[in-house]
Amino acid sequence: MTDTATDPDTADAAPTDADTADADPTDADPTDTDPTDTAPAGAGPVGAEPDGAAPADAPRRRGRLAVAAVALLLVVALAAAVLSVLAWRGTAGTVADRDEATAVASQVVRDFIGIDADNAKGNVDNMLAVATDPFRTELGRFSEVFGAILAQGKVRAEGGIDAVGIEHIDADTATVLVSASTTVRNTEVPNGAPRDFRLLLGLRHEDGAWKVSTVEVAP
C-alpha cells in the first residue's frame, strides 16, 4: 500500500479566503473617518448661526437707536419753539419802538408848528420834556426869544401832521421824516399864510425812552 504524503510547501502556498480578506488594508484602516459622512443634512459649519438669524443684541441696539431718534426730535422741536418766541419778541419790540419814536417825533413837530403867542411856554416845555442834546440845549437857549417875538407880532398858528415815516431805526437811534402844514397869522399877514414843512428828526433811545436829538429841514 503506497502512502500519499502531503507536500508541506504546497499546502502553505495556497492562501485561504480568510487570509485574502485580512490582506486588504483599506477595510480595516481606522483613520478613514470623514466627518462630512456623518454630518446631518443642511447643517452648516460648527459654531455658525442658522441662516436668517439676527445677533442676540440686535433688539437692544434697535431700542437704543429709537430712543436717540426721539431725543433728537425733542431737541429740534424745543429749539424751534425757542427761536419762534425770540423772533416774536424781537418783532414785538421793533413795533413798539417804531410806534414810540413816531409818536415822539410827531408831538415835537406838532408843538413846533403850532407855537404862538398864547401857548409858547407850554409848547416849549412839552418839547424840552422829550428832547436831548444838542436839540435840548438849542431849544432852551431860544425859548425866551420865541416868546417875546411871538407876543410882539401877535402870532397865531394852526397846523397838523400830514404824514410820518421812519427812515431808519435800531436799538439806539432812529430817523423820522415828518410832513406837516400850518397857517400862520400875524400883524403883517392877518389872513394867514399857509406853509408846508418837511422836517427830519433824529432820535436817541435814552433812559428807556425815545428822545429828539436833532431837527432839520428836509429837502
XYZ file of N, CA, C and O in Angstrom:
876
model
N 0.872 -1.160 0.000
C 0.000 0.000 0.000
C 0.901 1.198 0.000
O 1.812 1.332 0.803
N 0.626 2.053 -0.949
C 1.513 3.215 -1.119
C 0.935 4.377 -0.382
O -0.233 4.757 -0.575
N 1.697 5.033 0.569
C 1.219 6.247 1.322
C 1.420 7.499 0.459
O 2.463 7.729 -0.137
N 0.354 8.273 0.416
C 0.428 9.560 -0.326
C 0.755 10.643 0.649
O -0.042 11.002 1.527
N 1.932 11.228 0.554
C 2.378 12.273 1.511
C 1.987 13.663 1.033
O 2.095 13.983 -0.145
N 1.561 14.382 1.968
C 1.169 15.781 1.642
C 2.383 16.660 1.674
O 3.137 16.688 2.637
N 2.554 17.442 0.592
C 3.718 18.322 0.479
C 3.469 19.560 1.328
O 2.550 20.336 1.082
N 4.262 19.715 2.365
C 4.033 20.881 3.247
C 4.244 22.191 2.518
O 3.583 23.166 2.796
N 5.127 22.269 1.551
C 5.315 23.540 0.843
C 4.113 23.898 0.012
O 3.747 25.052 -0.108
N 3.505 22.886 -0.592
C 2.327 23.151 -1.426
C 1.155 23.606 -0.605
O 0.386 24.482 -0.969
N 1.012 23.050 0.575
C -0.104 23.438 1.447
C 0.037 24.861 1.909
O -0.929 25.591 2.022
N 1.261 25.274 2.242
C 1.453 26.645 2.723
C 1.238 27.669 1.616
O 0.928 28.817 1.873
N 1.420 27.305 0.331
C 1.328 28.280 -0.756
C -0.098 28.631 -1.134
O -0.315 29.572 -1.850
N -1.068 27.848 -0.706
C -2.457 28.119 -1.118
C -3.107 29.001 -0.083
O -3.429 28.544 1.010
N -3.340 30.226 -0.397
C -3.969 31.155 0.597
C -5.442 30.851 0.737
O -6.116 30.459 -0.197
N -5.885 31.055 1.914
C -7.316 30.855 2.190
C -8.063 32.152 1.982
O -7.508 33.230 1.889
N -9.405 31.981 1.969
C -10.244 33.187 1.799
C -10.083 34.137 2.963
O -10.140 35.353 2.813
N -9.862 33.554 4.152
C -9.696 34.424 5.331
C -8.449 35.241 5.223
O -8.401 36.393 5.604
N -7.352 34.558 4.660
C -6.106 35.319 4.514
C -6.252 36.443 3.514
O -5.688 37.511 3.673
N -7.021 36.200 2.456
C -7.221 37.251 1.445
C -7.974 38.430 1.994
O -7.694 39.585 1.714
N -8.962 38.141 2.851
C -9.732 39.234 3.443
C -8.890 40.067 4.368
O -8.997 41.267 4.434
N -7.986 39.377 5.105
C -7.129 40.110 6.031
C -6.102 40.944 5.305
O -5.571 41.905 5.854
N -5.800 40.646 4.056
C -4.737 41.350 3.349
C -5.166 42.709 2.833
O -4.343 43.487 2.417
N -6.506 43.072 2.801
C -6.971 44.385 2.264
C -6.849 45.421 3.357
O -7.619 45.424 4.313
N -5.907 46.284 3.267
C -5.690 47.233 4.373
C -6.774 48.290 4.464
O -6.972 48.881 5.498
N -7.489 48.606 3.412
C -8.475 49.693 3.444
C -9.687 49.347 4.257
O -10.376 50.212 4.765
N -9.967 48.037 4.364
C -11.162 47.654 5.111
C -10.963 47.840 6.587
O -11.926 48.003 7.338
N -9.759 47.819 7.040
C -9.518 47.895 8.481
C -8.789 49.168 8.862
O -8.242 49.252 9.941
N -8.725 50.232 7.955
C -7.988 51.480 8.240
C -8.767 52.302 9.263
O -9.861 52.801 8.992
N -8.264 52.433 10.444
C -9.013 53.166 11.493
C -9.021 54.652 11.255
O -9.769 55.372 11.890
N -8.199 55.185 10.362
C -8.145 56.644 10.147
C -9.143 57.111 9.131
O -9.249 58.292 8.874
N -9.845 56.223 8.495
C -10.778 56.605 7.428
C -12.090 57.056 8.061
O -13.081 56.327 8.057
N -12.083 58.287 8.662
C -13.284 58.828 9.343
C -13.543 60.222 8.815
O -13.162 61.218 9.399
N -14.158 60.355 7.672
C -14.514 61.658 7.070
C -15.695 62.243 7.829
O -16.780 61.652 7.864
N -15.555 63.418 8.491
C -16.662 63.968 9.293
C -17.856 64.343 8.458
O -18.959 64.436 8.948
N -17.654 64.615 7.168
C -18.797 65.009 6.344
C -19.752 63.877 6.117
O -20.905 64.101 5.766
N -19.233 62.578 6.294
C -20.123 61.443 6.067
C -21.165 61.339 7.139
O -22.245 60.796 6.921
N -20.901 61.924 8.357
C -21.834 61.763 9.478
C -22.569 63.041 9.807
O -23.390 63.059 10.700
N -22.248 64.170 9.124
C -22.915 65.439 9.421
C -24.344 65.396 8.935
O -24.610 64.926 7.839
N -25.326 65.889 9.713
C -26.721 65.881 9.268
C -26.902 66.809 8.086
O -26.213 67.813 7.944
N -27.870 66.460 7.269
C -28.137 67.254 6.059
C -28.586 68.647 6.445
O -29.426 68.819 7.313
N -28.053 69.638 5.737
C -28.467 71.035 5.955
C -27.724 71.720 7.068
O -27.956 72.881 7.322
N -26.870 71.028 7.790
C -26.147 71.639 8.900
C -24.942 72.372 8.367
O -24.252 71.888 7.487
N -24.649 73.566 8.899
C -23.511 74.369 8.481
C -22.307 74.048 9.308
O -22.300 73.114 10.115
N -21.262 74.866 9.161
C -20.047 74.652 9.936
C -20.314 74.785 11.414
O -21.246 75.467 11.842
N -19.479 74.150 12.192
C -19.638 74.178 13.639
C -19.490 75.605 14.139
O -18.556 76.311 13.773
N -20.399 76.042 15.031
C -20.343 77.393 15.600
C -21.054 78.433 14.787
O -21.209 79.558 15.233
N -21.466 78.162 13.528
C -22.145 79.157 12.690
C -23.596 79.252 13.085
O -24.203 78.282 13.530
N -24.175 80.512 12.967
C -25.581 80.727 13.277
C -26.425 80.313 12.097
O -26.015 80.452 10.945
N -27.641 79.845 12.343
C -28.527 79.474 11.235
C -28.791 80.664 10.340
O -28.766 81.814 10.766
N -29.055 80.338 9.055
C -29.331 81.400 8.084
C -30.532 82.213 8.537
O -31.573 81.672 8.909
N -30.407 83.604 8.422
C -31.517 84.493 8.739
C -31.644 84.829 10.200
O -32.519 85.591 10.582
N -30.840 84.257 11.056
C -30.936 84.533 12.482
C -30.208 85.829 12.801
O -29.098 86.055 12.369
N -30.833 86.788 13.558
C -30.232 88.067 13.930
C -29.350 87.884 15.137
O -29.561 86.974 15.939
N -28.327 88.719 15.316
C -27.487 88.623 16.506
C -28.317 88.794 17.760
O -29.382 89.404 17.744
N -27.816 88.332 18.868
C -28.574 88.351 20.114
C -28.848 89.763 20.602
O -29.864 90.023 21.243
N -27.924 90.749 20.320
C -28.110 92.107 20.827
C -28.802 93.031 19.837
O -28.871 94.236 20.058
N -29.313 92.519 18.722
C -29.974 93.367 17.721
C -31.187 94.087 18.291
O -31.365 95.292 18.050
N -32.089 93.435 19.069
C -33.234 94.183 19.628
C -32.806 95.321 20.530
O -33.373 96.401 20.490
N -31.774 95.103 21.350
C -31.317 96.182 22.227
C -30.745 97.339 21.428
O -30.953 98.508 21.765
N -30.007 97.030 20.341
C -29.436 98.091 19.515
C -30.532 98.907 18.837
O -30.459 100.128 18.780
N -31.556 98.241 18.343
C -32.661 98.980 17.718
C -33.379 99.846 18.741
O -33.818 100.953 18.433
N -33.497 99.363 19.969
C -34.144 100.159 21.018
C -33.365 101.418 21.336
O -33.940 102.498 21.509
N -32.025 101.281 21.416
C -31.203 102.469 21.688
C -31.305 103.485 20.565
O -31.359 104.697 20.806
N -31.335 103.018 19.320
C -31.466 103.939 18.183
C -32.806 104.664 18.219
O -32.887 105.861 17.905
N -33.865 103.956 18.594
C -35.187 104.590 18.658
C -35.220 105.670 19.728
O -35.746 106.775 19.521
N -34.628 105.381 20.896
C -34.578 106.382 21.970
C -33.777 107.603 21.535
O -34.162 108.752 21.779
N -32.644 107.385 20.862
C -31.820 108.504 20.389
C -32.570 109.347 19.370
O -32.487 110.581 19.385
N -33.327 108.704 18.486
C -34.084 109.450 17.473
C -35.163 110.310 18.123
O -35.360 111.476 17.754
N -35.860 109.763 19.123
C -36.892 110.531 19.823
C -36.276 111.720 20.550
O -36.801 112.839 20.519
N -35.135 111.507 21.209
C -34.463 112.602 21.908
C -34.048 113.704 20.942
O -34.184 114.901 21.234
N -33.547 113.312 19.770
C -33.147 114.311 18.770
C -34.343 115.120 18.292
O -34.258 116.349 18.145
N -35.457 114.451 18.067
C -36.662 115.169 17.632
C -37.130 116.153 18.696
O -37.561 117.270 18.382
N -37.048 115.753 19.968
C -37.452 116.658 21.048
C -36.551 117.882 21.104
O -37.016 119.005 21.313
N -35.238 117.678 20.924
C -34.304 118.812 20.943
C -34.596 119.773 19.792
O -34.617 120.999 19.961
N -34.855 119.220 18.599
C -35.161 120.066 17.441
C -36.450 120.845 17.670
O -36.547 122.044 17.366
N -37.469 120.174 18.215
C -38.740 120.848 18.465
C -38.581 121.961 19.495
O -39.138 123.057 19.348
N -37.797 121.697 20.557
C -37.567 122.713 21.577
C -36.813 123.906 21.008
O -37.148 125.064 21.291
N -35.797 123.646 20.187
C -35.035 124.740 19.580
C -35.923 125.587 18.679
O -35.845 126.824 18.687
N -36.792 124.946 17.911
C -37.701 125.688 17.033
C -38.656 126.556 17.846
O -38.950 127.702 17.480
N -39.135 126.032 18.977
C -40.039 126.810 19.819
C -39.341 128.030 20.408
O -39.893 129.135 20.441
N -38.094 127.840 20.870
C -37.341 128.962 21.440
C -37.085 130.037 20.388
O -37.252 131.235 20.644
N -36.700 129.620 19.184
C -36.448 130.588 18.115
C -37.713 131.341 17.754
O -37.675 132.546 17.463
N -38.846 130.666 17.760
C -40.109 131.336 17.439
C -40.446 132.399 18.477
O -40.882 133.500 18.142
N -40.235 132.062 19.758
C -40.517 133.027 20.823
C -39.596 134.231 20.714
O -40.021 135.386 20.838
N -38.301 133.973 20.464
C -37.357 135.080 20.325
C -37.696 135.969 19.142
O -37.610 137.192 19.217
N -38.080 135.343 18.030
C -38.447 136.119 16.848
C -39.672 136.968 17.126
O -39.755 138.127 16.721
N -40.658 136.377 17.841
C -41.870 137.141 18.163
C -41.544 138.316 19.069
O -42.031 139.423 18.882
N -40.690 138.064 20.076
C -40.318 139.150 20.975
C -39.572 140.240 20.244
O -39.782 141.432 20.476
N -38.664 139.851 19.327
C -37.915 140.847 18.563
C -38.827 141.688 17.696
O -38.692 142.910 17.610
N -39.802 141.030 17.056
C -40.756 141.764 16.217
C -41.612 142.691 17.048
O -41.862 143.849 16.681
N -42.091 142.170 18.198
C -42.929 142.996 19.062
C -42.153 144.206 19.565
O -42.688 145.328 19.620
N -40.883 144.001 19.954
C -40.082 145.117 20.418
C -39.854 146.143 19.332
O -39.921 147.352 19.574
N -39.629 145.713 18.112
C -39.422 146.640 16.998
C -40.669 147.450 16.727
O -40.608 148.657 16.494
N -41.831 146.820 16.755
C -43.092 147.534 16.530
C -43.310 148.580 17.611
O -43.701 149.718 17.333
N -43.052 148.216 18.877
C -43.224 149.166 19.970
C -42.279 150.355 19.824
O -42.671 151.511 20.051
N -41.030 150.099 19.449
C -40.070 151.179 19.261
C -40.496 152.106 18.122
O -40.386 153.335 18.231
N -40.965 151.516 17.033
C -41.399 152.338 15.899
C -42.581 153.226 16.297
O -42.631 154.410 15.948
N -43.517 152.644 17.028
C -44.690 153.428 17.452
C -44.285 154.574 18.372
O -44.775 155.705 18.236
N -43.387 154.284 19.322
C -42.974 155.321 20.266
C -42.170 156.412 19.569
O -42.388 157.615 19.806
N -41.223 156.012 18.722
C -40.421 157.008 18.005
C -41.302 157.885 17.123
O -41.108 159.110 17.048
N -42.271 157.274 16.453
C -43.180 158.044 15.595
C -44.013 159.021 16.419
O -44.205 160.176 16.024
N -44.506 158.569 17.571
C -45.332 159.432 18.413
C -44.539 160.623 18.948
O -45.037 161.765 18.960
N -43.293 160.372 19.389
C -42.468 161.457 19.937
C -42.137 162.480 18.852
O -42.266 163.705 19.071
N -41.726 162.013 17.685
C -41.397 162.939 16.597
C -42.615 163.746 16.176
O -42.518 164.970 15.937
N -43.756 163.104 16.079
C -44.972 163.806 15.674
C -45.357 164.874 16.693
O -45.777 165.983 16.319
N -45.206 164.543 17.980
C -45.577 165.507 19.011
C -44.666 166.738 18.982
O -45.129 167.883 19.112
N -43.368 166.535 18.772
C -42.442 167.667 18.712
C -42.780 168.567 17.527
O -42.806 169.809 17.651
N -43.046 167.984 16.361
C -43.390 168.789 15.190
C -44.718 169.508 15.410
O -44.870 170.689 15.045
N -45.675 168.844 16.010
C -46.971 169.472 16.268
C -46.831 170.678 17.197
O -47.436 171.745 16.967
N -46.006 170.541 18.241
C -45.766 171.666 19.146
C -44.988 172.775 18.466
O -45.214 173.971 18.727
N -44.065 172.376 17.571
C -43.227 173.366 16.908
C -44.022 174.222 15.920
O -43.905 175.460 15.912
N -44.832 173.578 15.070
C -45.549 174.350 14.058
C -46.788 175.030 14.634
O -47.334 175.970 14.012
N -47.213 174.604 15.820
C -48.409 175.215 16.415
C -48.101 176.248 17.481
O -49.007 176.719 18.163
N -46.828 176.604 17.644
C -46.460 177.550 18.684
C -46.917 178.962 18.302
O -46.787 179.383 17.150
N -47.475 179.708 19.273
C -47.879 181.091 19.028
C -47.769 181.879 20.328
O -47.231 181.388 21.318
N -48.287 183.117 20.295
C -48.119 183.997 21.453
C -48.838 183.457 22.686
O -48.432 183.761 23.819
N -49.888 182.689 22.520
C -50.668 182.207 23.666
C -50.101 180.939 24.308
O -50.307 180.716 25.502
N -49.438 180.089 23.535
C -49.017 178.793 24.080
C -47.507 178.568 24.006
O -47.052 177.431 24.115
N -46.739 179.636 23.798
C -45.305 179.487 23.575
C -44.631 178.724 24.707
O -43.881 177.751 24.471
N -44.871 179.135 25.950
C -44.186 178.492 27.073
C -44.600 177.016 27.201
O -43.760 176.137 27.401
N -45.885 176.719 27.078
C -46.348 175.337 27.202
C -45.780 174.426 26.109
O -45.354 173.300 26.382
N -45.767 174.926 24.882
C -45.234 174.113 23.787
C -43.732 173.869 23.931
O -43.235 172.767 23.655
N -43.002 174.894 24.361
C -41.563 174.724 24.557
C -41.298 173.710 25.668
O -40.409 172.844 25.549
N -42.059 173.781 26.751
C -41.873 172.827 27.845
C -42.178 171.393 27.376
O -41.484 170.445 27.775
N -43.195 171.245 26.540
C -43.516 169.912 26.016
C -42.355 169.345 25.181
O -42.030 168.159 25.269
N -41.755 170.204 24.362
C -40.644 169.756 23.527
C -39.410 169.447 24.357
O -38.695 168.467 24.101
N -39.140 170.256 25.387
C -37.993 170.005 26.248
C -38.119 168.667 26.995
O -37.128 168.006 27.286
N -39.347 168.261 27.290
C -39.565 167.021 28.043
C -39.140 165.778 27.257
O -38.816 164.745 27.856
N -39.148 165.881 25.925
C -38.775 164.716 25.101
C -37.559 165.039 24.235
O -37.347 164.431 23.190
N -36.737 165.992 24.689
C -35.564 166.412 23.923
C -34.294 165.992 24.639
O -34.250 165.845 25.857
N -33.238 165.796 23.851
C -31.902 165.538 24.367
C -30.922 166.348 23.538
O -31.275 166.862 22.469
N -29.705 166.479 24.023
C -28.724 167.322 23.319
C -28.367 166.721 21.961
O -28.368 165.493 21.807
N -28.112 167.567 20.985
C -27.979 169.036 21.077
C -29.296 169.803 20.951
O -29.338 171.010 21.208
N -30.381 169.146 20.556
C -31.642 169.872 20.355
C -32.139 170.500 21.663
O -32.669 171.628 21.662
N -31.961 169.831 22.765
C -32.446 170.359 24.039
C -31.755 171.678 24.388
O -32.398 172.635 24.818
N -30.434 171.713 24.213
C -29.695 172.934 24.537
C -30.116 174.091 23.627
O -30.318 175.231 24.097
N -30.237 173.836 22.339
C -30.636 174.880 21.393
C -32.040 175.384 21.690
O -32.308 176.601 21.652
N -32.944 174.472 21.994
C -34.316 174.882 22.277
C -34.393 175.709 23.558
O -35.104 176.734 23.602
N -33.659 175.298 24.587
C -33.675 176.065 25.827
C -33.063 177.450 25.663
O -33.505 178.419 26.286
N -32.067 177.578 24.801
C -31.392 178.853 24.587
C -32.317 179.879 23.934
O -32.246 181.077 24.235
N -33.187 179.412 23.038
C -34.026 180.355 22.293
C -35.475 180.389 22.784
O -36.313 181.059 22.181
N -35.788 179.716 23.854
C -37.183 179.652 24.299
C -37.729 181.027 24.710
O -38.881 181.374 24.383
N -36.929 181.809 25.414
C -37.402 183.134 25.817
C -37.525 184.055 24.618
O -38.438 184.890 24.552
N -36.618 183.916 23.644
C -36.690 184.743 22.440
C -37.968 184.422 21.665
O -38.648 185.332 21.153
N -38.322 183.146 21.589
C -39.552 182.746 20.907
C -40.747 183.477 21.505
O -41.561 184.069 20.797
N -40.832 183.430 22.787
C -41.990 184.037 23.451
C -42.100 185.527 23.170
O -43.204 186.033 22.888
N -40.976 186.216 23.226
C -41.000 187.661 23.017
C -41.390 188.002 21.581
O -42.206 188.907 21.337
N -40.837 187.293 20.611
C -41.125 187.574 19.204
C -42.576 187.268 18.882
O -43.271 188.047 18.193
N -43.061 186.159 19.371
C -44.439 185.771 19.086
C -45.436 186.751 19.716
O -46.461 187.083 19.105
N -45.116 187.201 20.895
C -46.021 188.152 21.554
C -46.019 189.488 20.829
O -47.080 190.119 20.652
N -44.878 189.954 20.397
C -44.785 191.222 19.696
C -45.512 191.194 18.356
O -46.184 192.160 17.978
N -45.402 190.084 17.637
C -46.043 190.007 16.325
C -47.458 189.482 16.384
O -48.125 189.370 15.344
N -47.959 189.203 17.584
C -49.305 188.656 17.746
C -49.533 187.464 16.802
O -50.497 187.418 16.039
N -48.612 186.557 16.892
C -48.626 185.400 16.002
C -49.644 184.369 16.481
O -49.714 184.042 17.670
N -50.412 183.879 15.515
C -51.342 182.785 15.743
C -51.045 181.706 14.705
O -50.846 182.014 13.522
N -51.029 180.462 15.140
C -50.675 179.378 14.212
C -51.623 178.200 14.386
O -52.029 177.864 15.503
N -51.971 177.609 13.262
C -52.779 176.388 13.238
C -52.154 175.421 12.243
O -51.764 175.825 11.148
N -52.057 174.168 12.630
C -51.439 173.211 11.711
C -51.664 171.775 12.140
O -52.300 171.491 13.162
N -51.147 170.885 11.341
C -51.298 169.465 11.649
C -50.281 168.619 10.896
O -49.566 169.096 9.998
N -50.224 167.342 11.263
C -49.303 166.388 10.646
C -49.966 165.766 9.423
O -51.095 165.270 9.492
N -49.263 165.793 8.308
C -49.773 165.185 7.081
C -49.300 163.734 6.909
O -50.067 162.880 6.454
N -48.055 163.481 7.221
C -47.508 162.126 7.059
C -46.279 161.971 7.935
O -45.554 162.929 8.213
N -46.062 160.707 8.364
C -44.896 160.374 9.185
C -44.298 159.076 8.654
O -45.028 158.120 8.366
N -42.996 159.077 8.513
C -42.321 157.863 8.053
C -40.979 157.684 8.743
O -40.265 158.659 8.985
N -40.659 156.437 9.070
C -39.375 156.135 9.702
C -38.375 155.754 8.616
O -38.585 154.782 7.876
N -37.320 156.518 8.521
C -36.268 156.218 7.552
C -35.265 155.211 8.082
O -34.695 154.431 7.326
N -35.050 155.224 9.384
C -34.089 154.294 9.998
C -34.434 154.130 11.463
O -34.857 155.078 12.129
N -34.252 152.901 11.965
C -34.415 152.665 13.396
C -33.629 151.424 13.787
O -33.591 150.432 13.051
N -32.965 151.496 14.928
C -32.322 150.336 15.531
C -32.530 150.439 17.033
O -33.407 151.182 17.498
N -31.752 149.713 17.796
C -31.974 149.684 19.238
C -31.653 151.014 19.907
O -32.189 151.311 20.981
N -30.809 151.850 19.283
C -30.333 153.069 19.941
C -30.725 154.360 19.234
O -30.827 155.401 19.888
N -30.904 154.320 17.929
C -31.162 155.557 17.186
C -32.301 155.359 16.194
O -32.630 154.236 15.806
N -32.873 156.491 15.780
C -33.943 156.465 14.779
C -33.935 157.785 14.021
O -33.504 158.826 14.538
N -34.395 157.720 12.786
C -34.563 158.917 11.964
C -35.981 158.916 11.423
O -36.409 157.952 10.784
N -36.714 160.007 11.693
C -38.131 160.080 11.331
C -38.350 161.307 10.448
O -37.912 162.413 10.773
N -39.040 161.095 9.337
C -39.398 162.185 8.421
C -40.863 162.529 8.637
O -41.739 161.663 8.570
N -41.116 163.826 8.906
C -42.480 164.283 9.186
C -42.853 165.385 8.201
O -42.115 166.360 8.046
N -43.981 165.195 7.539
C -44.535 166.242 6.665
C -45.694 166.900 7.403
O -46.560 166.208 7.954
N -45.695 168.242 7.397
C -46.728 168.979 8.131
C -47.105 170.238 7.367
O -46.358 170.706 6.499
N -48.249 170.750 7.682
C -48.716 172.011 7.072
C -49.283 172.890 8.175
O -49.840 172.393 9.160
N -49.124 174.206 7.999
C -49.597 175.147 9.008
C -50.023 176.447 8.350
O -49.588 176.782 7.233
N -50.852 177.184 9.042
C -51.267 178.520 8.607
C -50.909 179.490 9.721
O -51.354 179.328 10.870
N -50.094 180.479 9.400
C -49.599 181.428 10.390
C -50.214 182.802 10.117
O -50.177 183.306 8.983
N -50.747 183.401 11.162
C -51.317 184.756 11.084
C -50.543 185.664 12.044
O -50.213 185.248 13.143
N -50.283 186.866 11.608
C -49.625 187.867 12.449
C -50.081 189.258 12.020
O -50.992 189.393 11.197
N -49.424 190.265 12.566
C -49.845 191.642 12.254
C -49.631 191.981 10.797
O -50.331 192.830 10.232
N -48.668 191.358 10.150
C -48.390 191.653 8.752
C -49.257 190.825 7.803
O -49.552 191.266 6.685
N -49.661 189.652 8.225
C -50.481 188.765 7.375
C -51.691 188.341 8.208
O -51.751 187.214 8.735
N -52.651 189.229 8.348
C -53.801 188.921 9.207
C -54.665 187.771 8.681
O -55.322 187.088 9.466
N -54.673 187.574 7.381
C -55.478 186.491 6.808
C -54.768 185.137 6.827
O -55.373 184.123 6.493
N -53.526 185.150 7.140
C -52.783 183.906 7.268
C -52.088 183.484 5.989
O -52.549 183.772 4.884
N -50.988 182.804 6.150
C -50.213 182.293 5.028
C -49.936 180.807 5.262
O -49.336 180.437 6.281
N -50.393 179.961 4.335
C -50.142 178.517 4.504
C -48.675 178.175 4.253
O -48.036 178.754 3.363
N -48.190 177.261 5.031
C -46.814 176.810 4.871
C -46.760 175.282 5.017
O -47.494 174.707 5.820
N -45.895 174.693 4.214
C -45.671 173.243 4.286
C -44.256 172.982 4.784
O -43.311 173.680 4.400
N -44.128 171.967 5.611
C -42.845 171.620 6.199
C -42.535 170.145 5.950
O -43.431 169.292 5.939
N -41.266 169.895 5.750
C -40.735 168.522 5.773
C -39.545 168.543 6.715
O -38.499 169.095 6.404
N -39.748 167.952 7.880
C -38.734 168.000 8.913
C -38.169 166.601 9.152
O -38.915 165.617 9.224
N -36.846 166.536 9.294
C -36.148 165.285 9.549
C -35.651 165.316 10.992
O -34.829 166.157 11.362
N -36.161 164.414 11.805
C -35.832 164.399 13.221
C -34.953 163.181 13.548
O -35.264 162.056 13.138
N -33.863 163.462 14.264
C -33.025 162.382 14.769
C -33.381 162.089 16.209
O -33.571 163.009 17.019
N -33.496 160.815 16.559
C -33.869 160.412 17.908
C -32.843 159.442 18.476
O -32.206 158.686 17.733
N -32.700 159.480 19.810
C -31.856 158.520 20.513
C -32.666 157.886 21.645
O -33.507 158.539 22.260
N -32.376 156.600 21.882
C -33.060 155.892 22.964
C -32.257 156.063 24.242
O -31.168 155.518 24.381
N -32.801 156.852 25.199
C -32.102 157.156 26.437
C -33.040 156.957 27.619
O -34.206 157.378 27.570
N -32.517 156.322 28.671
C -33.286 156.124 29.904
C -34.630 155.444 29.630
O -35.659 155.780 30.229
N -34.619 154.501 28.684
C -35.822 153.735 28.404
C -36.853 154.442 27.566
O -38.010 153.984 27.486
N -36.483 155.562 26.930
C -37.461 156.309 26.128
C -36.759 156.934 24.923
O -35.545 157.162 24.927
N -37.547 157.203 23.880
C -37.034 157.871 22.688
C -37.100 159.382 22.893
O -38.118 159.908 23.325
N -35.975 160.052 22.545
C -35.894 161.500 22.701
C -35.303 162.110 21.443
O -34.440 161.514 20.798
N -35.777 163.317 21.124
C -35.354 164.007 19.916
C -34.017 164.678 20.165
O -33.860 165.437 21.121
N -33.045 164.394 19.275
C -31.714 164.980 19.427
C -31.427 166.042 18.376
O -30.623 166.947 18.604
N -32.043 165.948 17.198
C -31.824 166.944 16.137
C -33.136 167.172 15.382
O -33.955 166.260 15.256
N -33.279 168.387 14.858
C -34.411 168.732 13.989
C -33.845 169.523 12.812
O -33.219 170.587 13.014
N -34.066 169.021 11.592
C -33.561 169.692 10.396
C -34.677 169.783 9.351
O -35.593 168.962 9.334
N -34.542 170.790 8.517
C -35.483 170.927 7.404
C -35.030 169.984 6.277
O -33.897 170.056 5.805
N -35.937 169.103 5.868
C -35.611 168.133 4.823
C -35.794 168.776 3.463
O -36.695 169.618 3.279
N -34.981 168.408 2.472
C -35.131 168.980 1.131
C -36.411 168.491 0.466
O -36.954 167.461 0.811
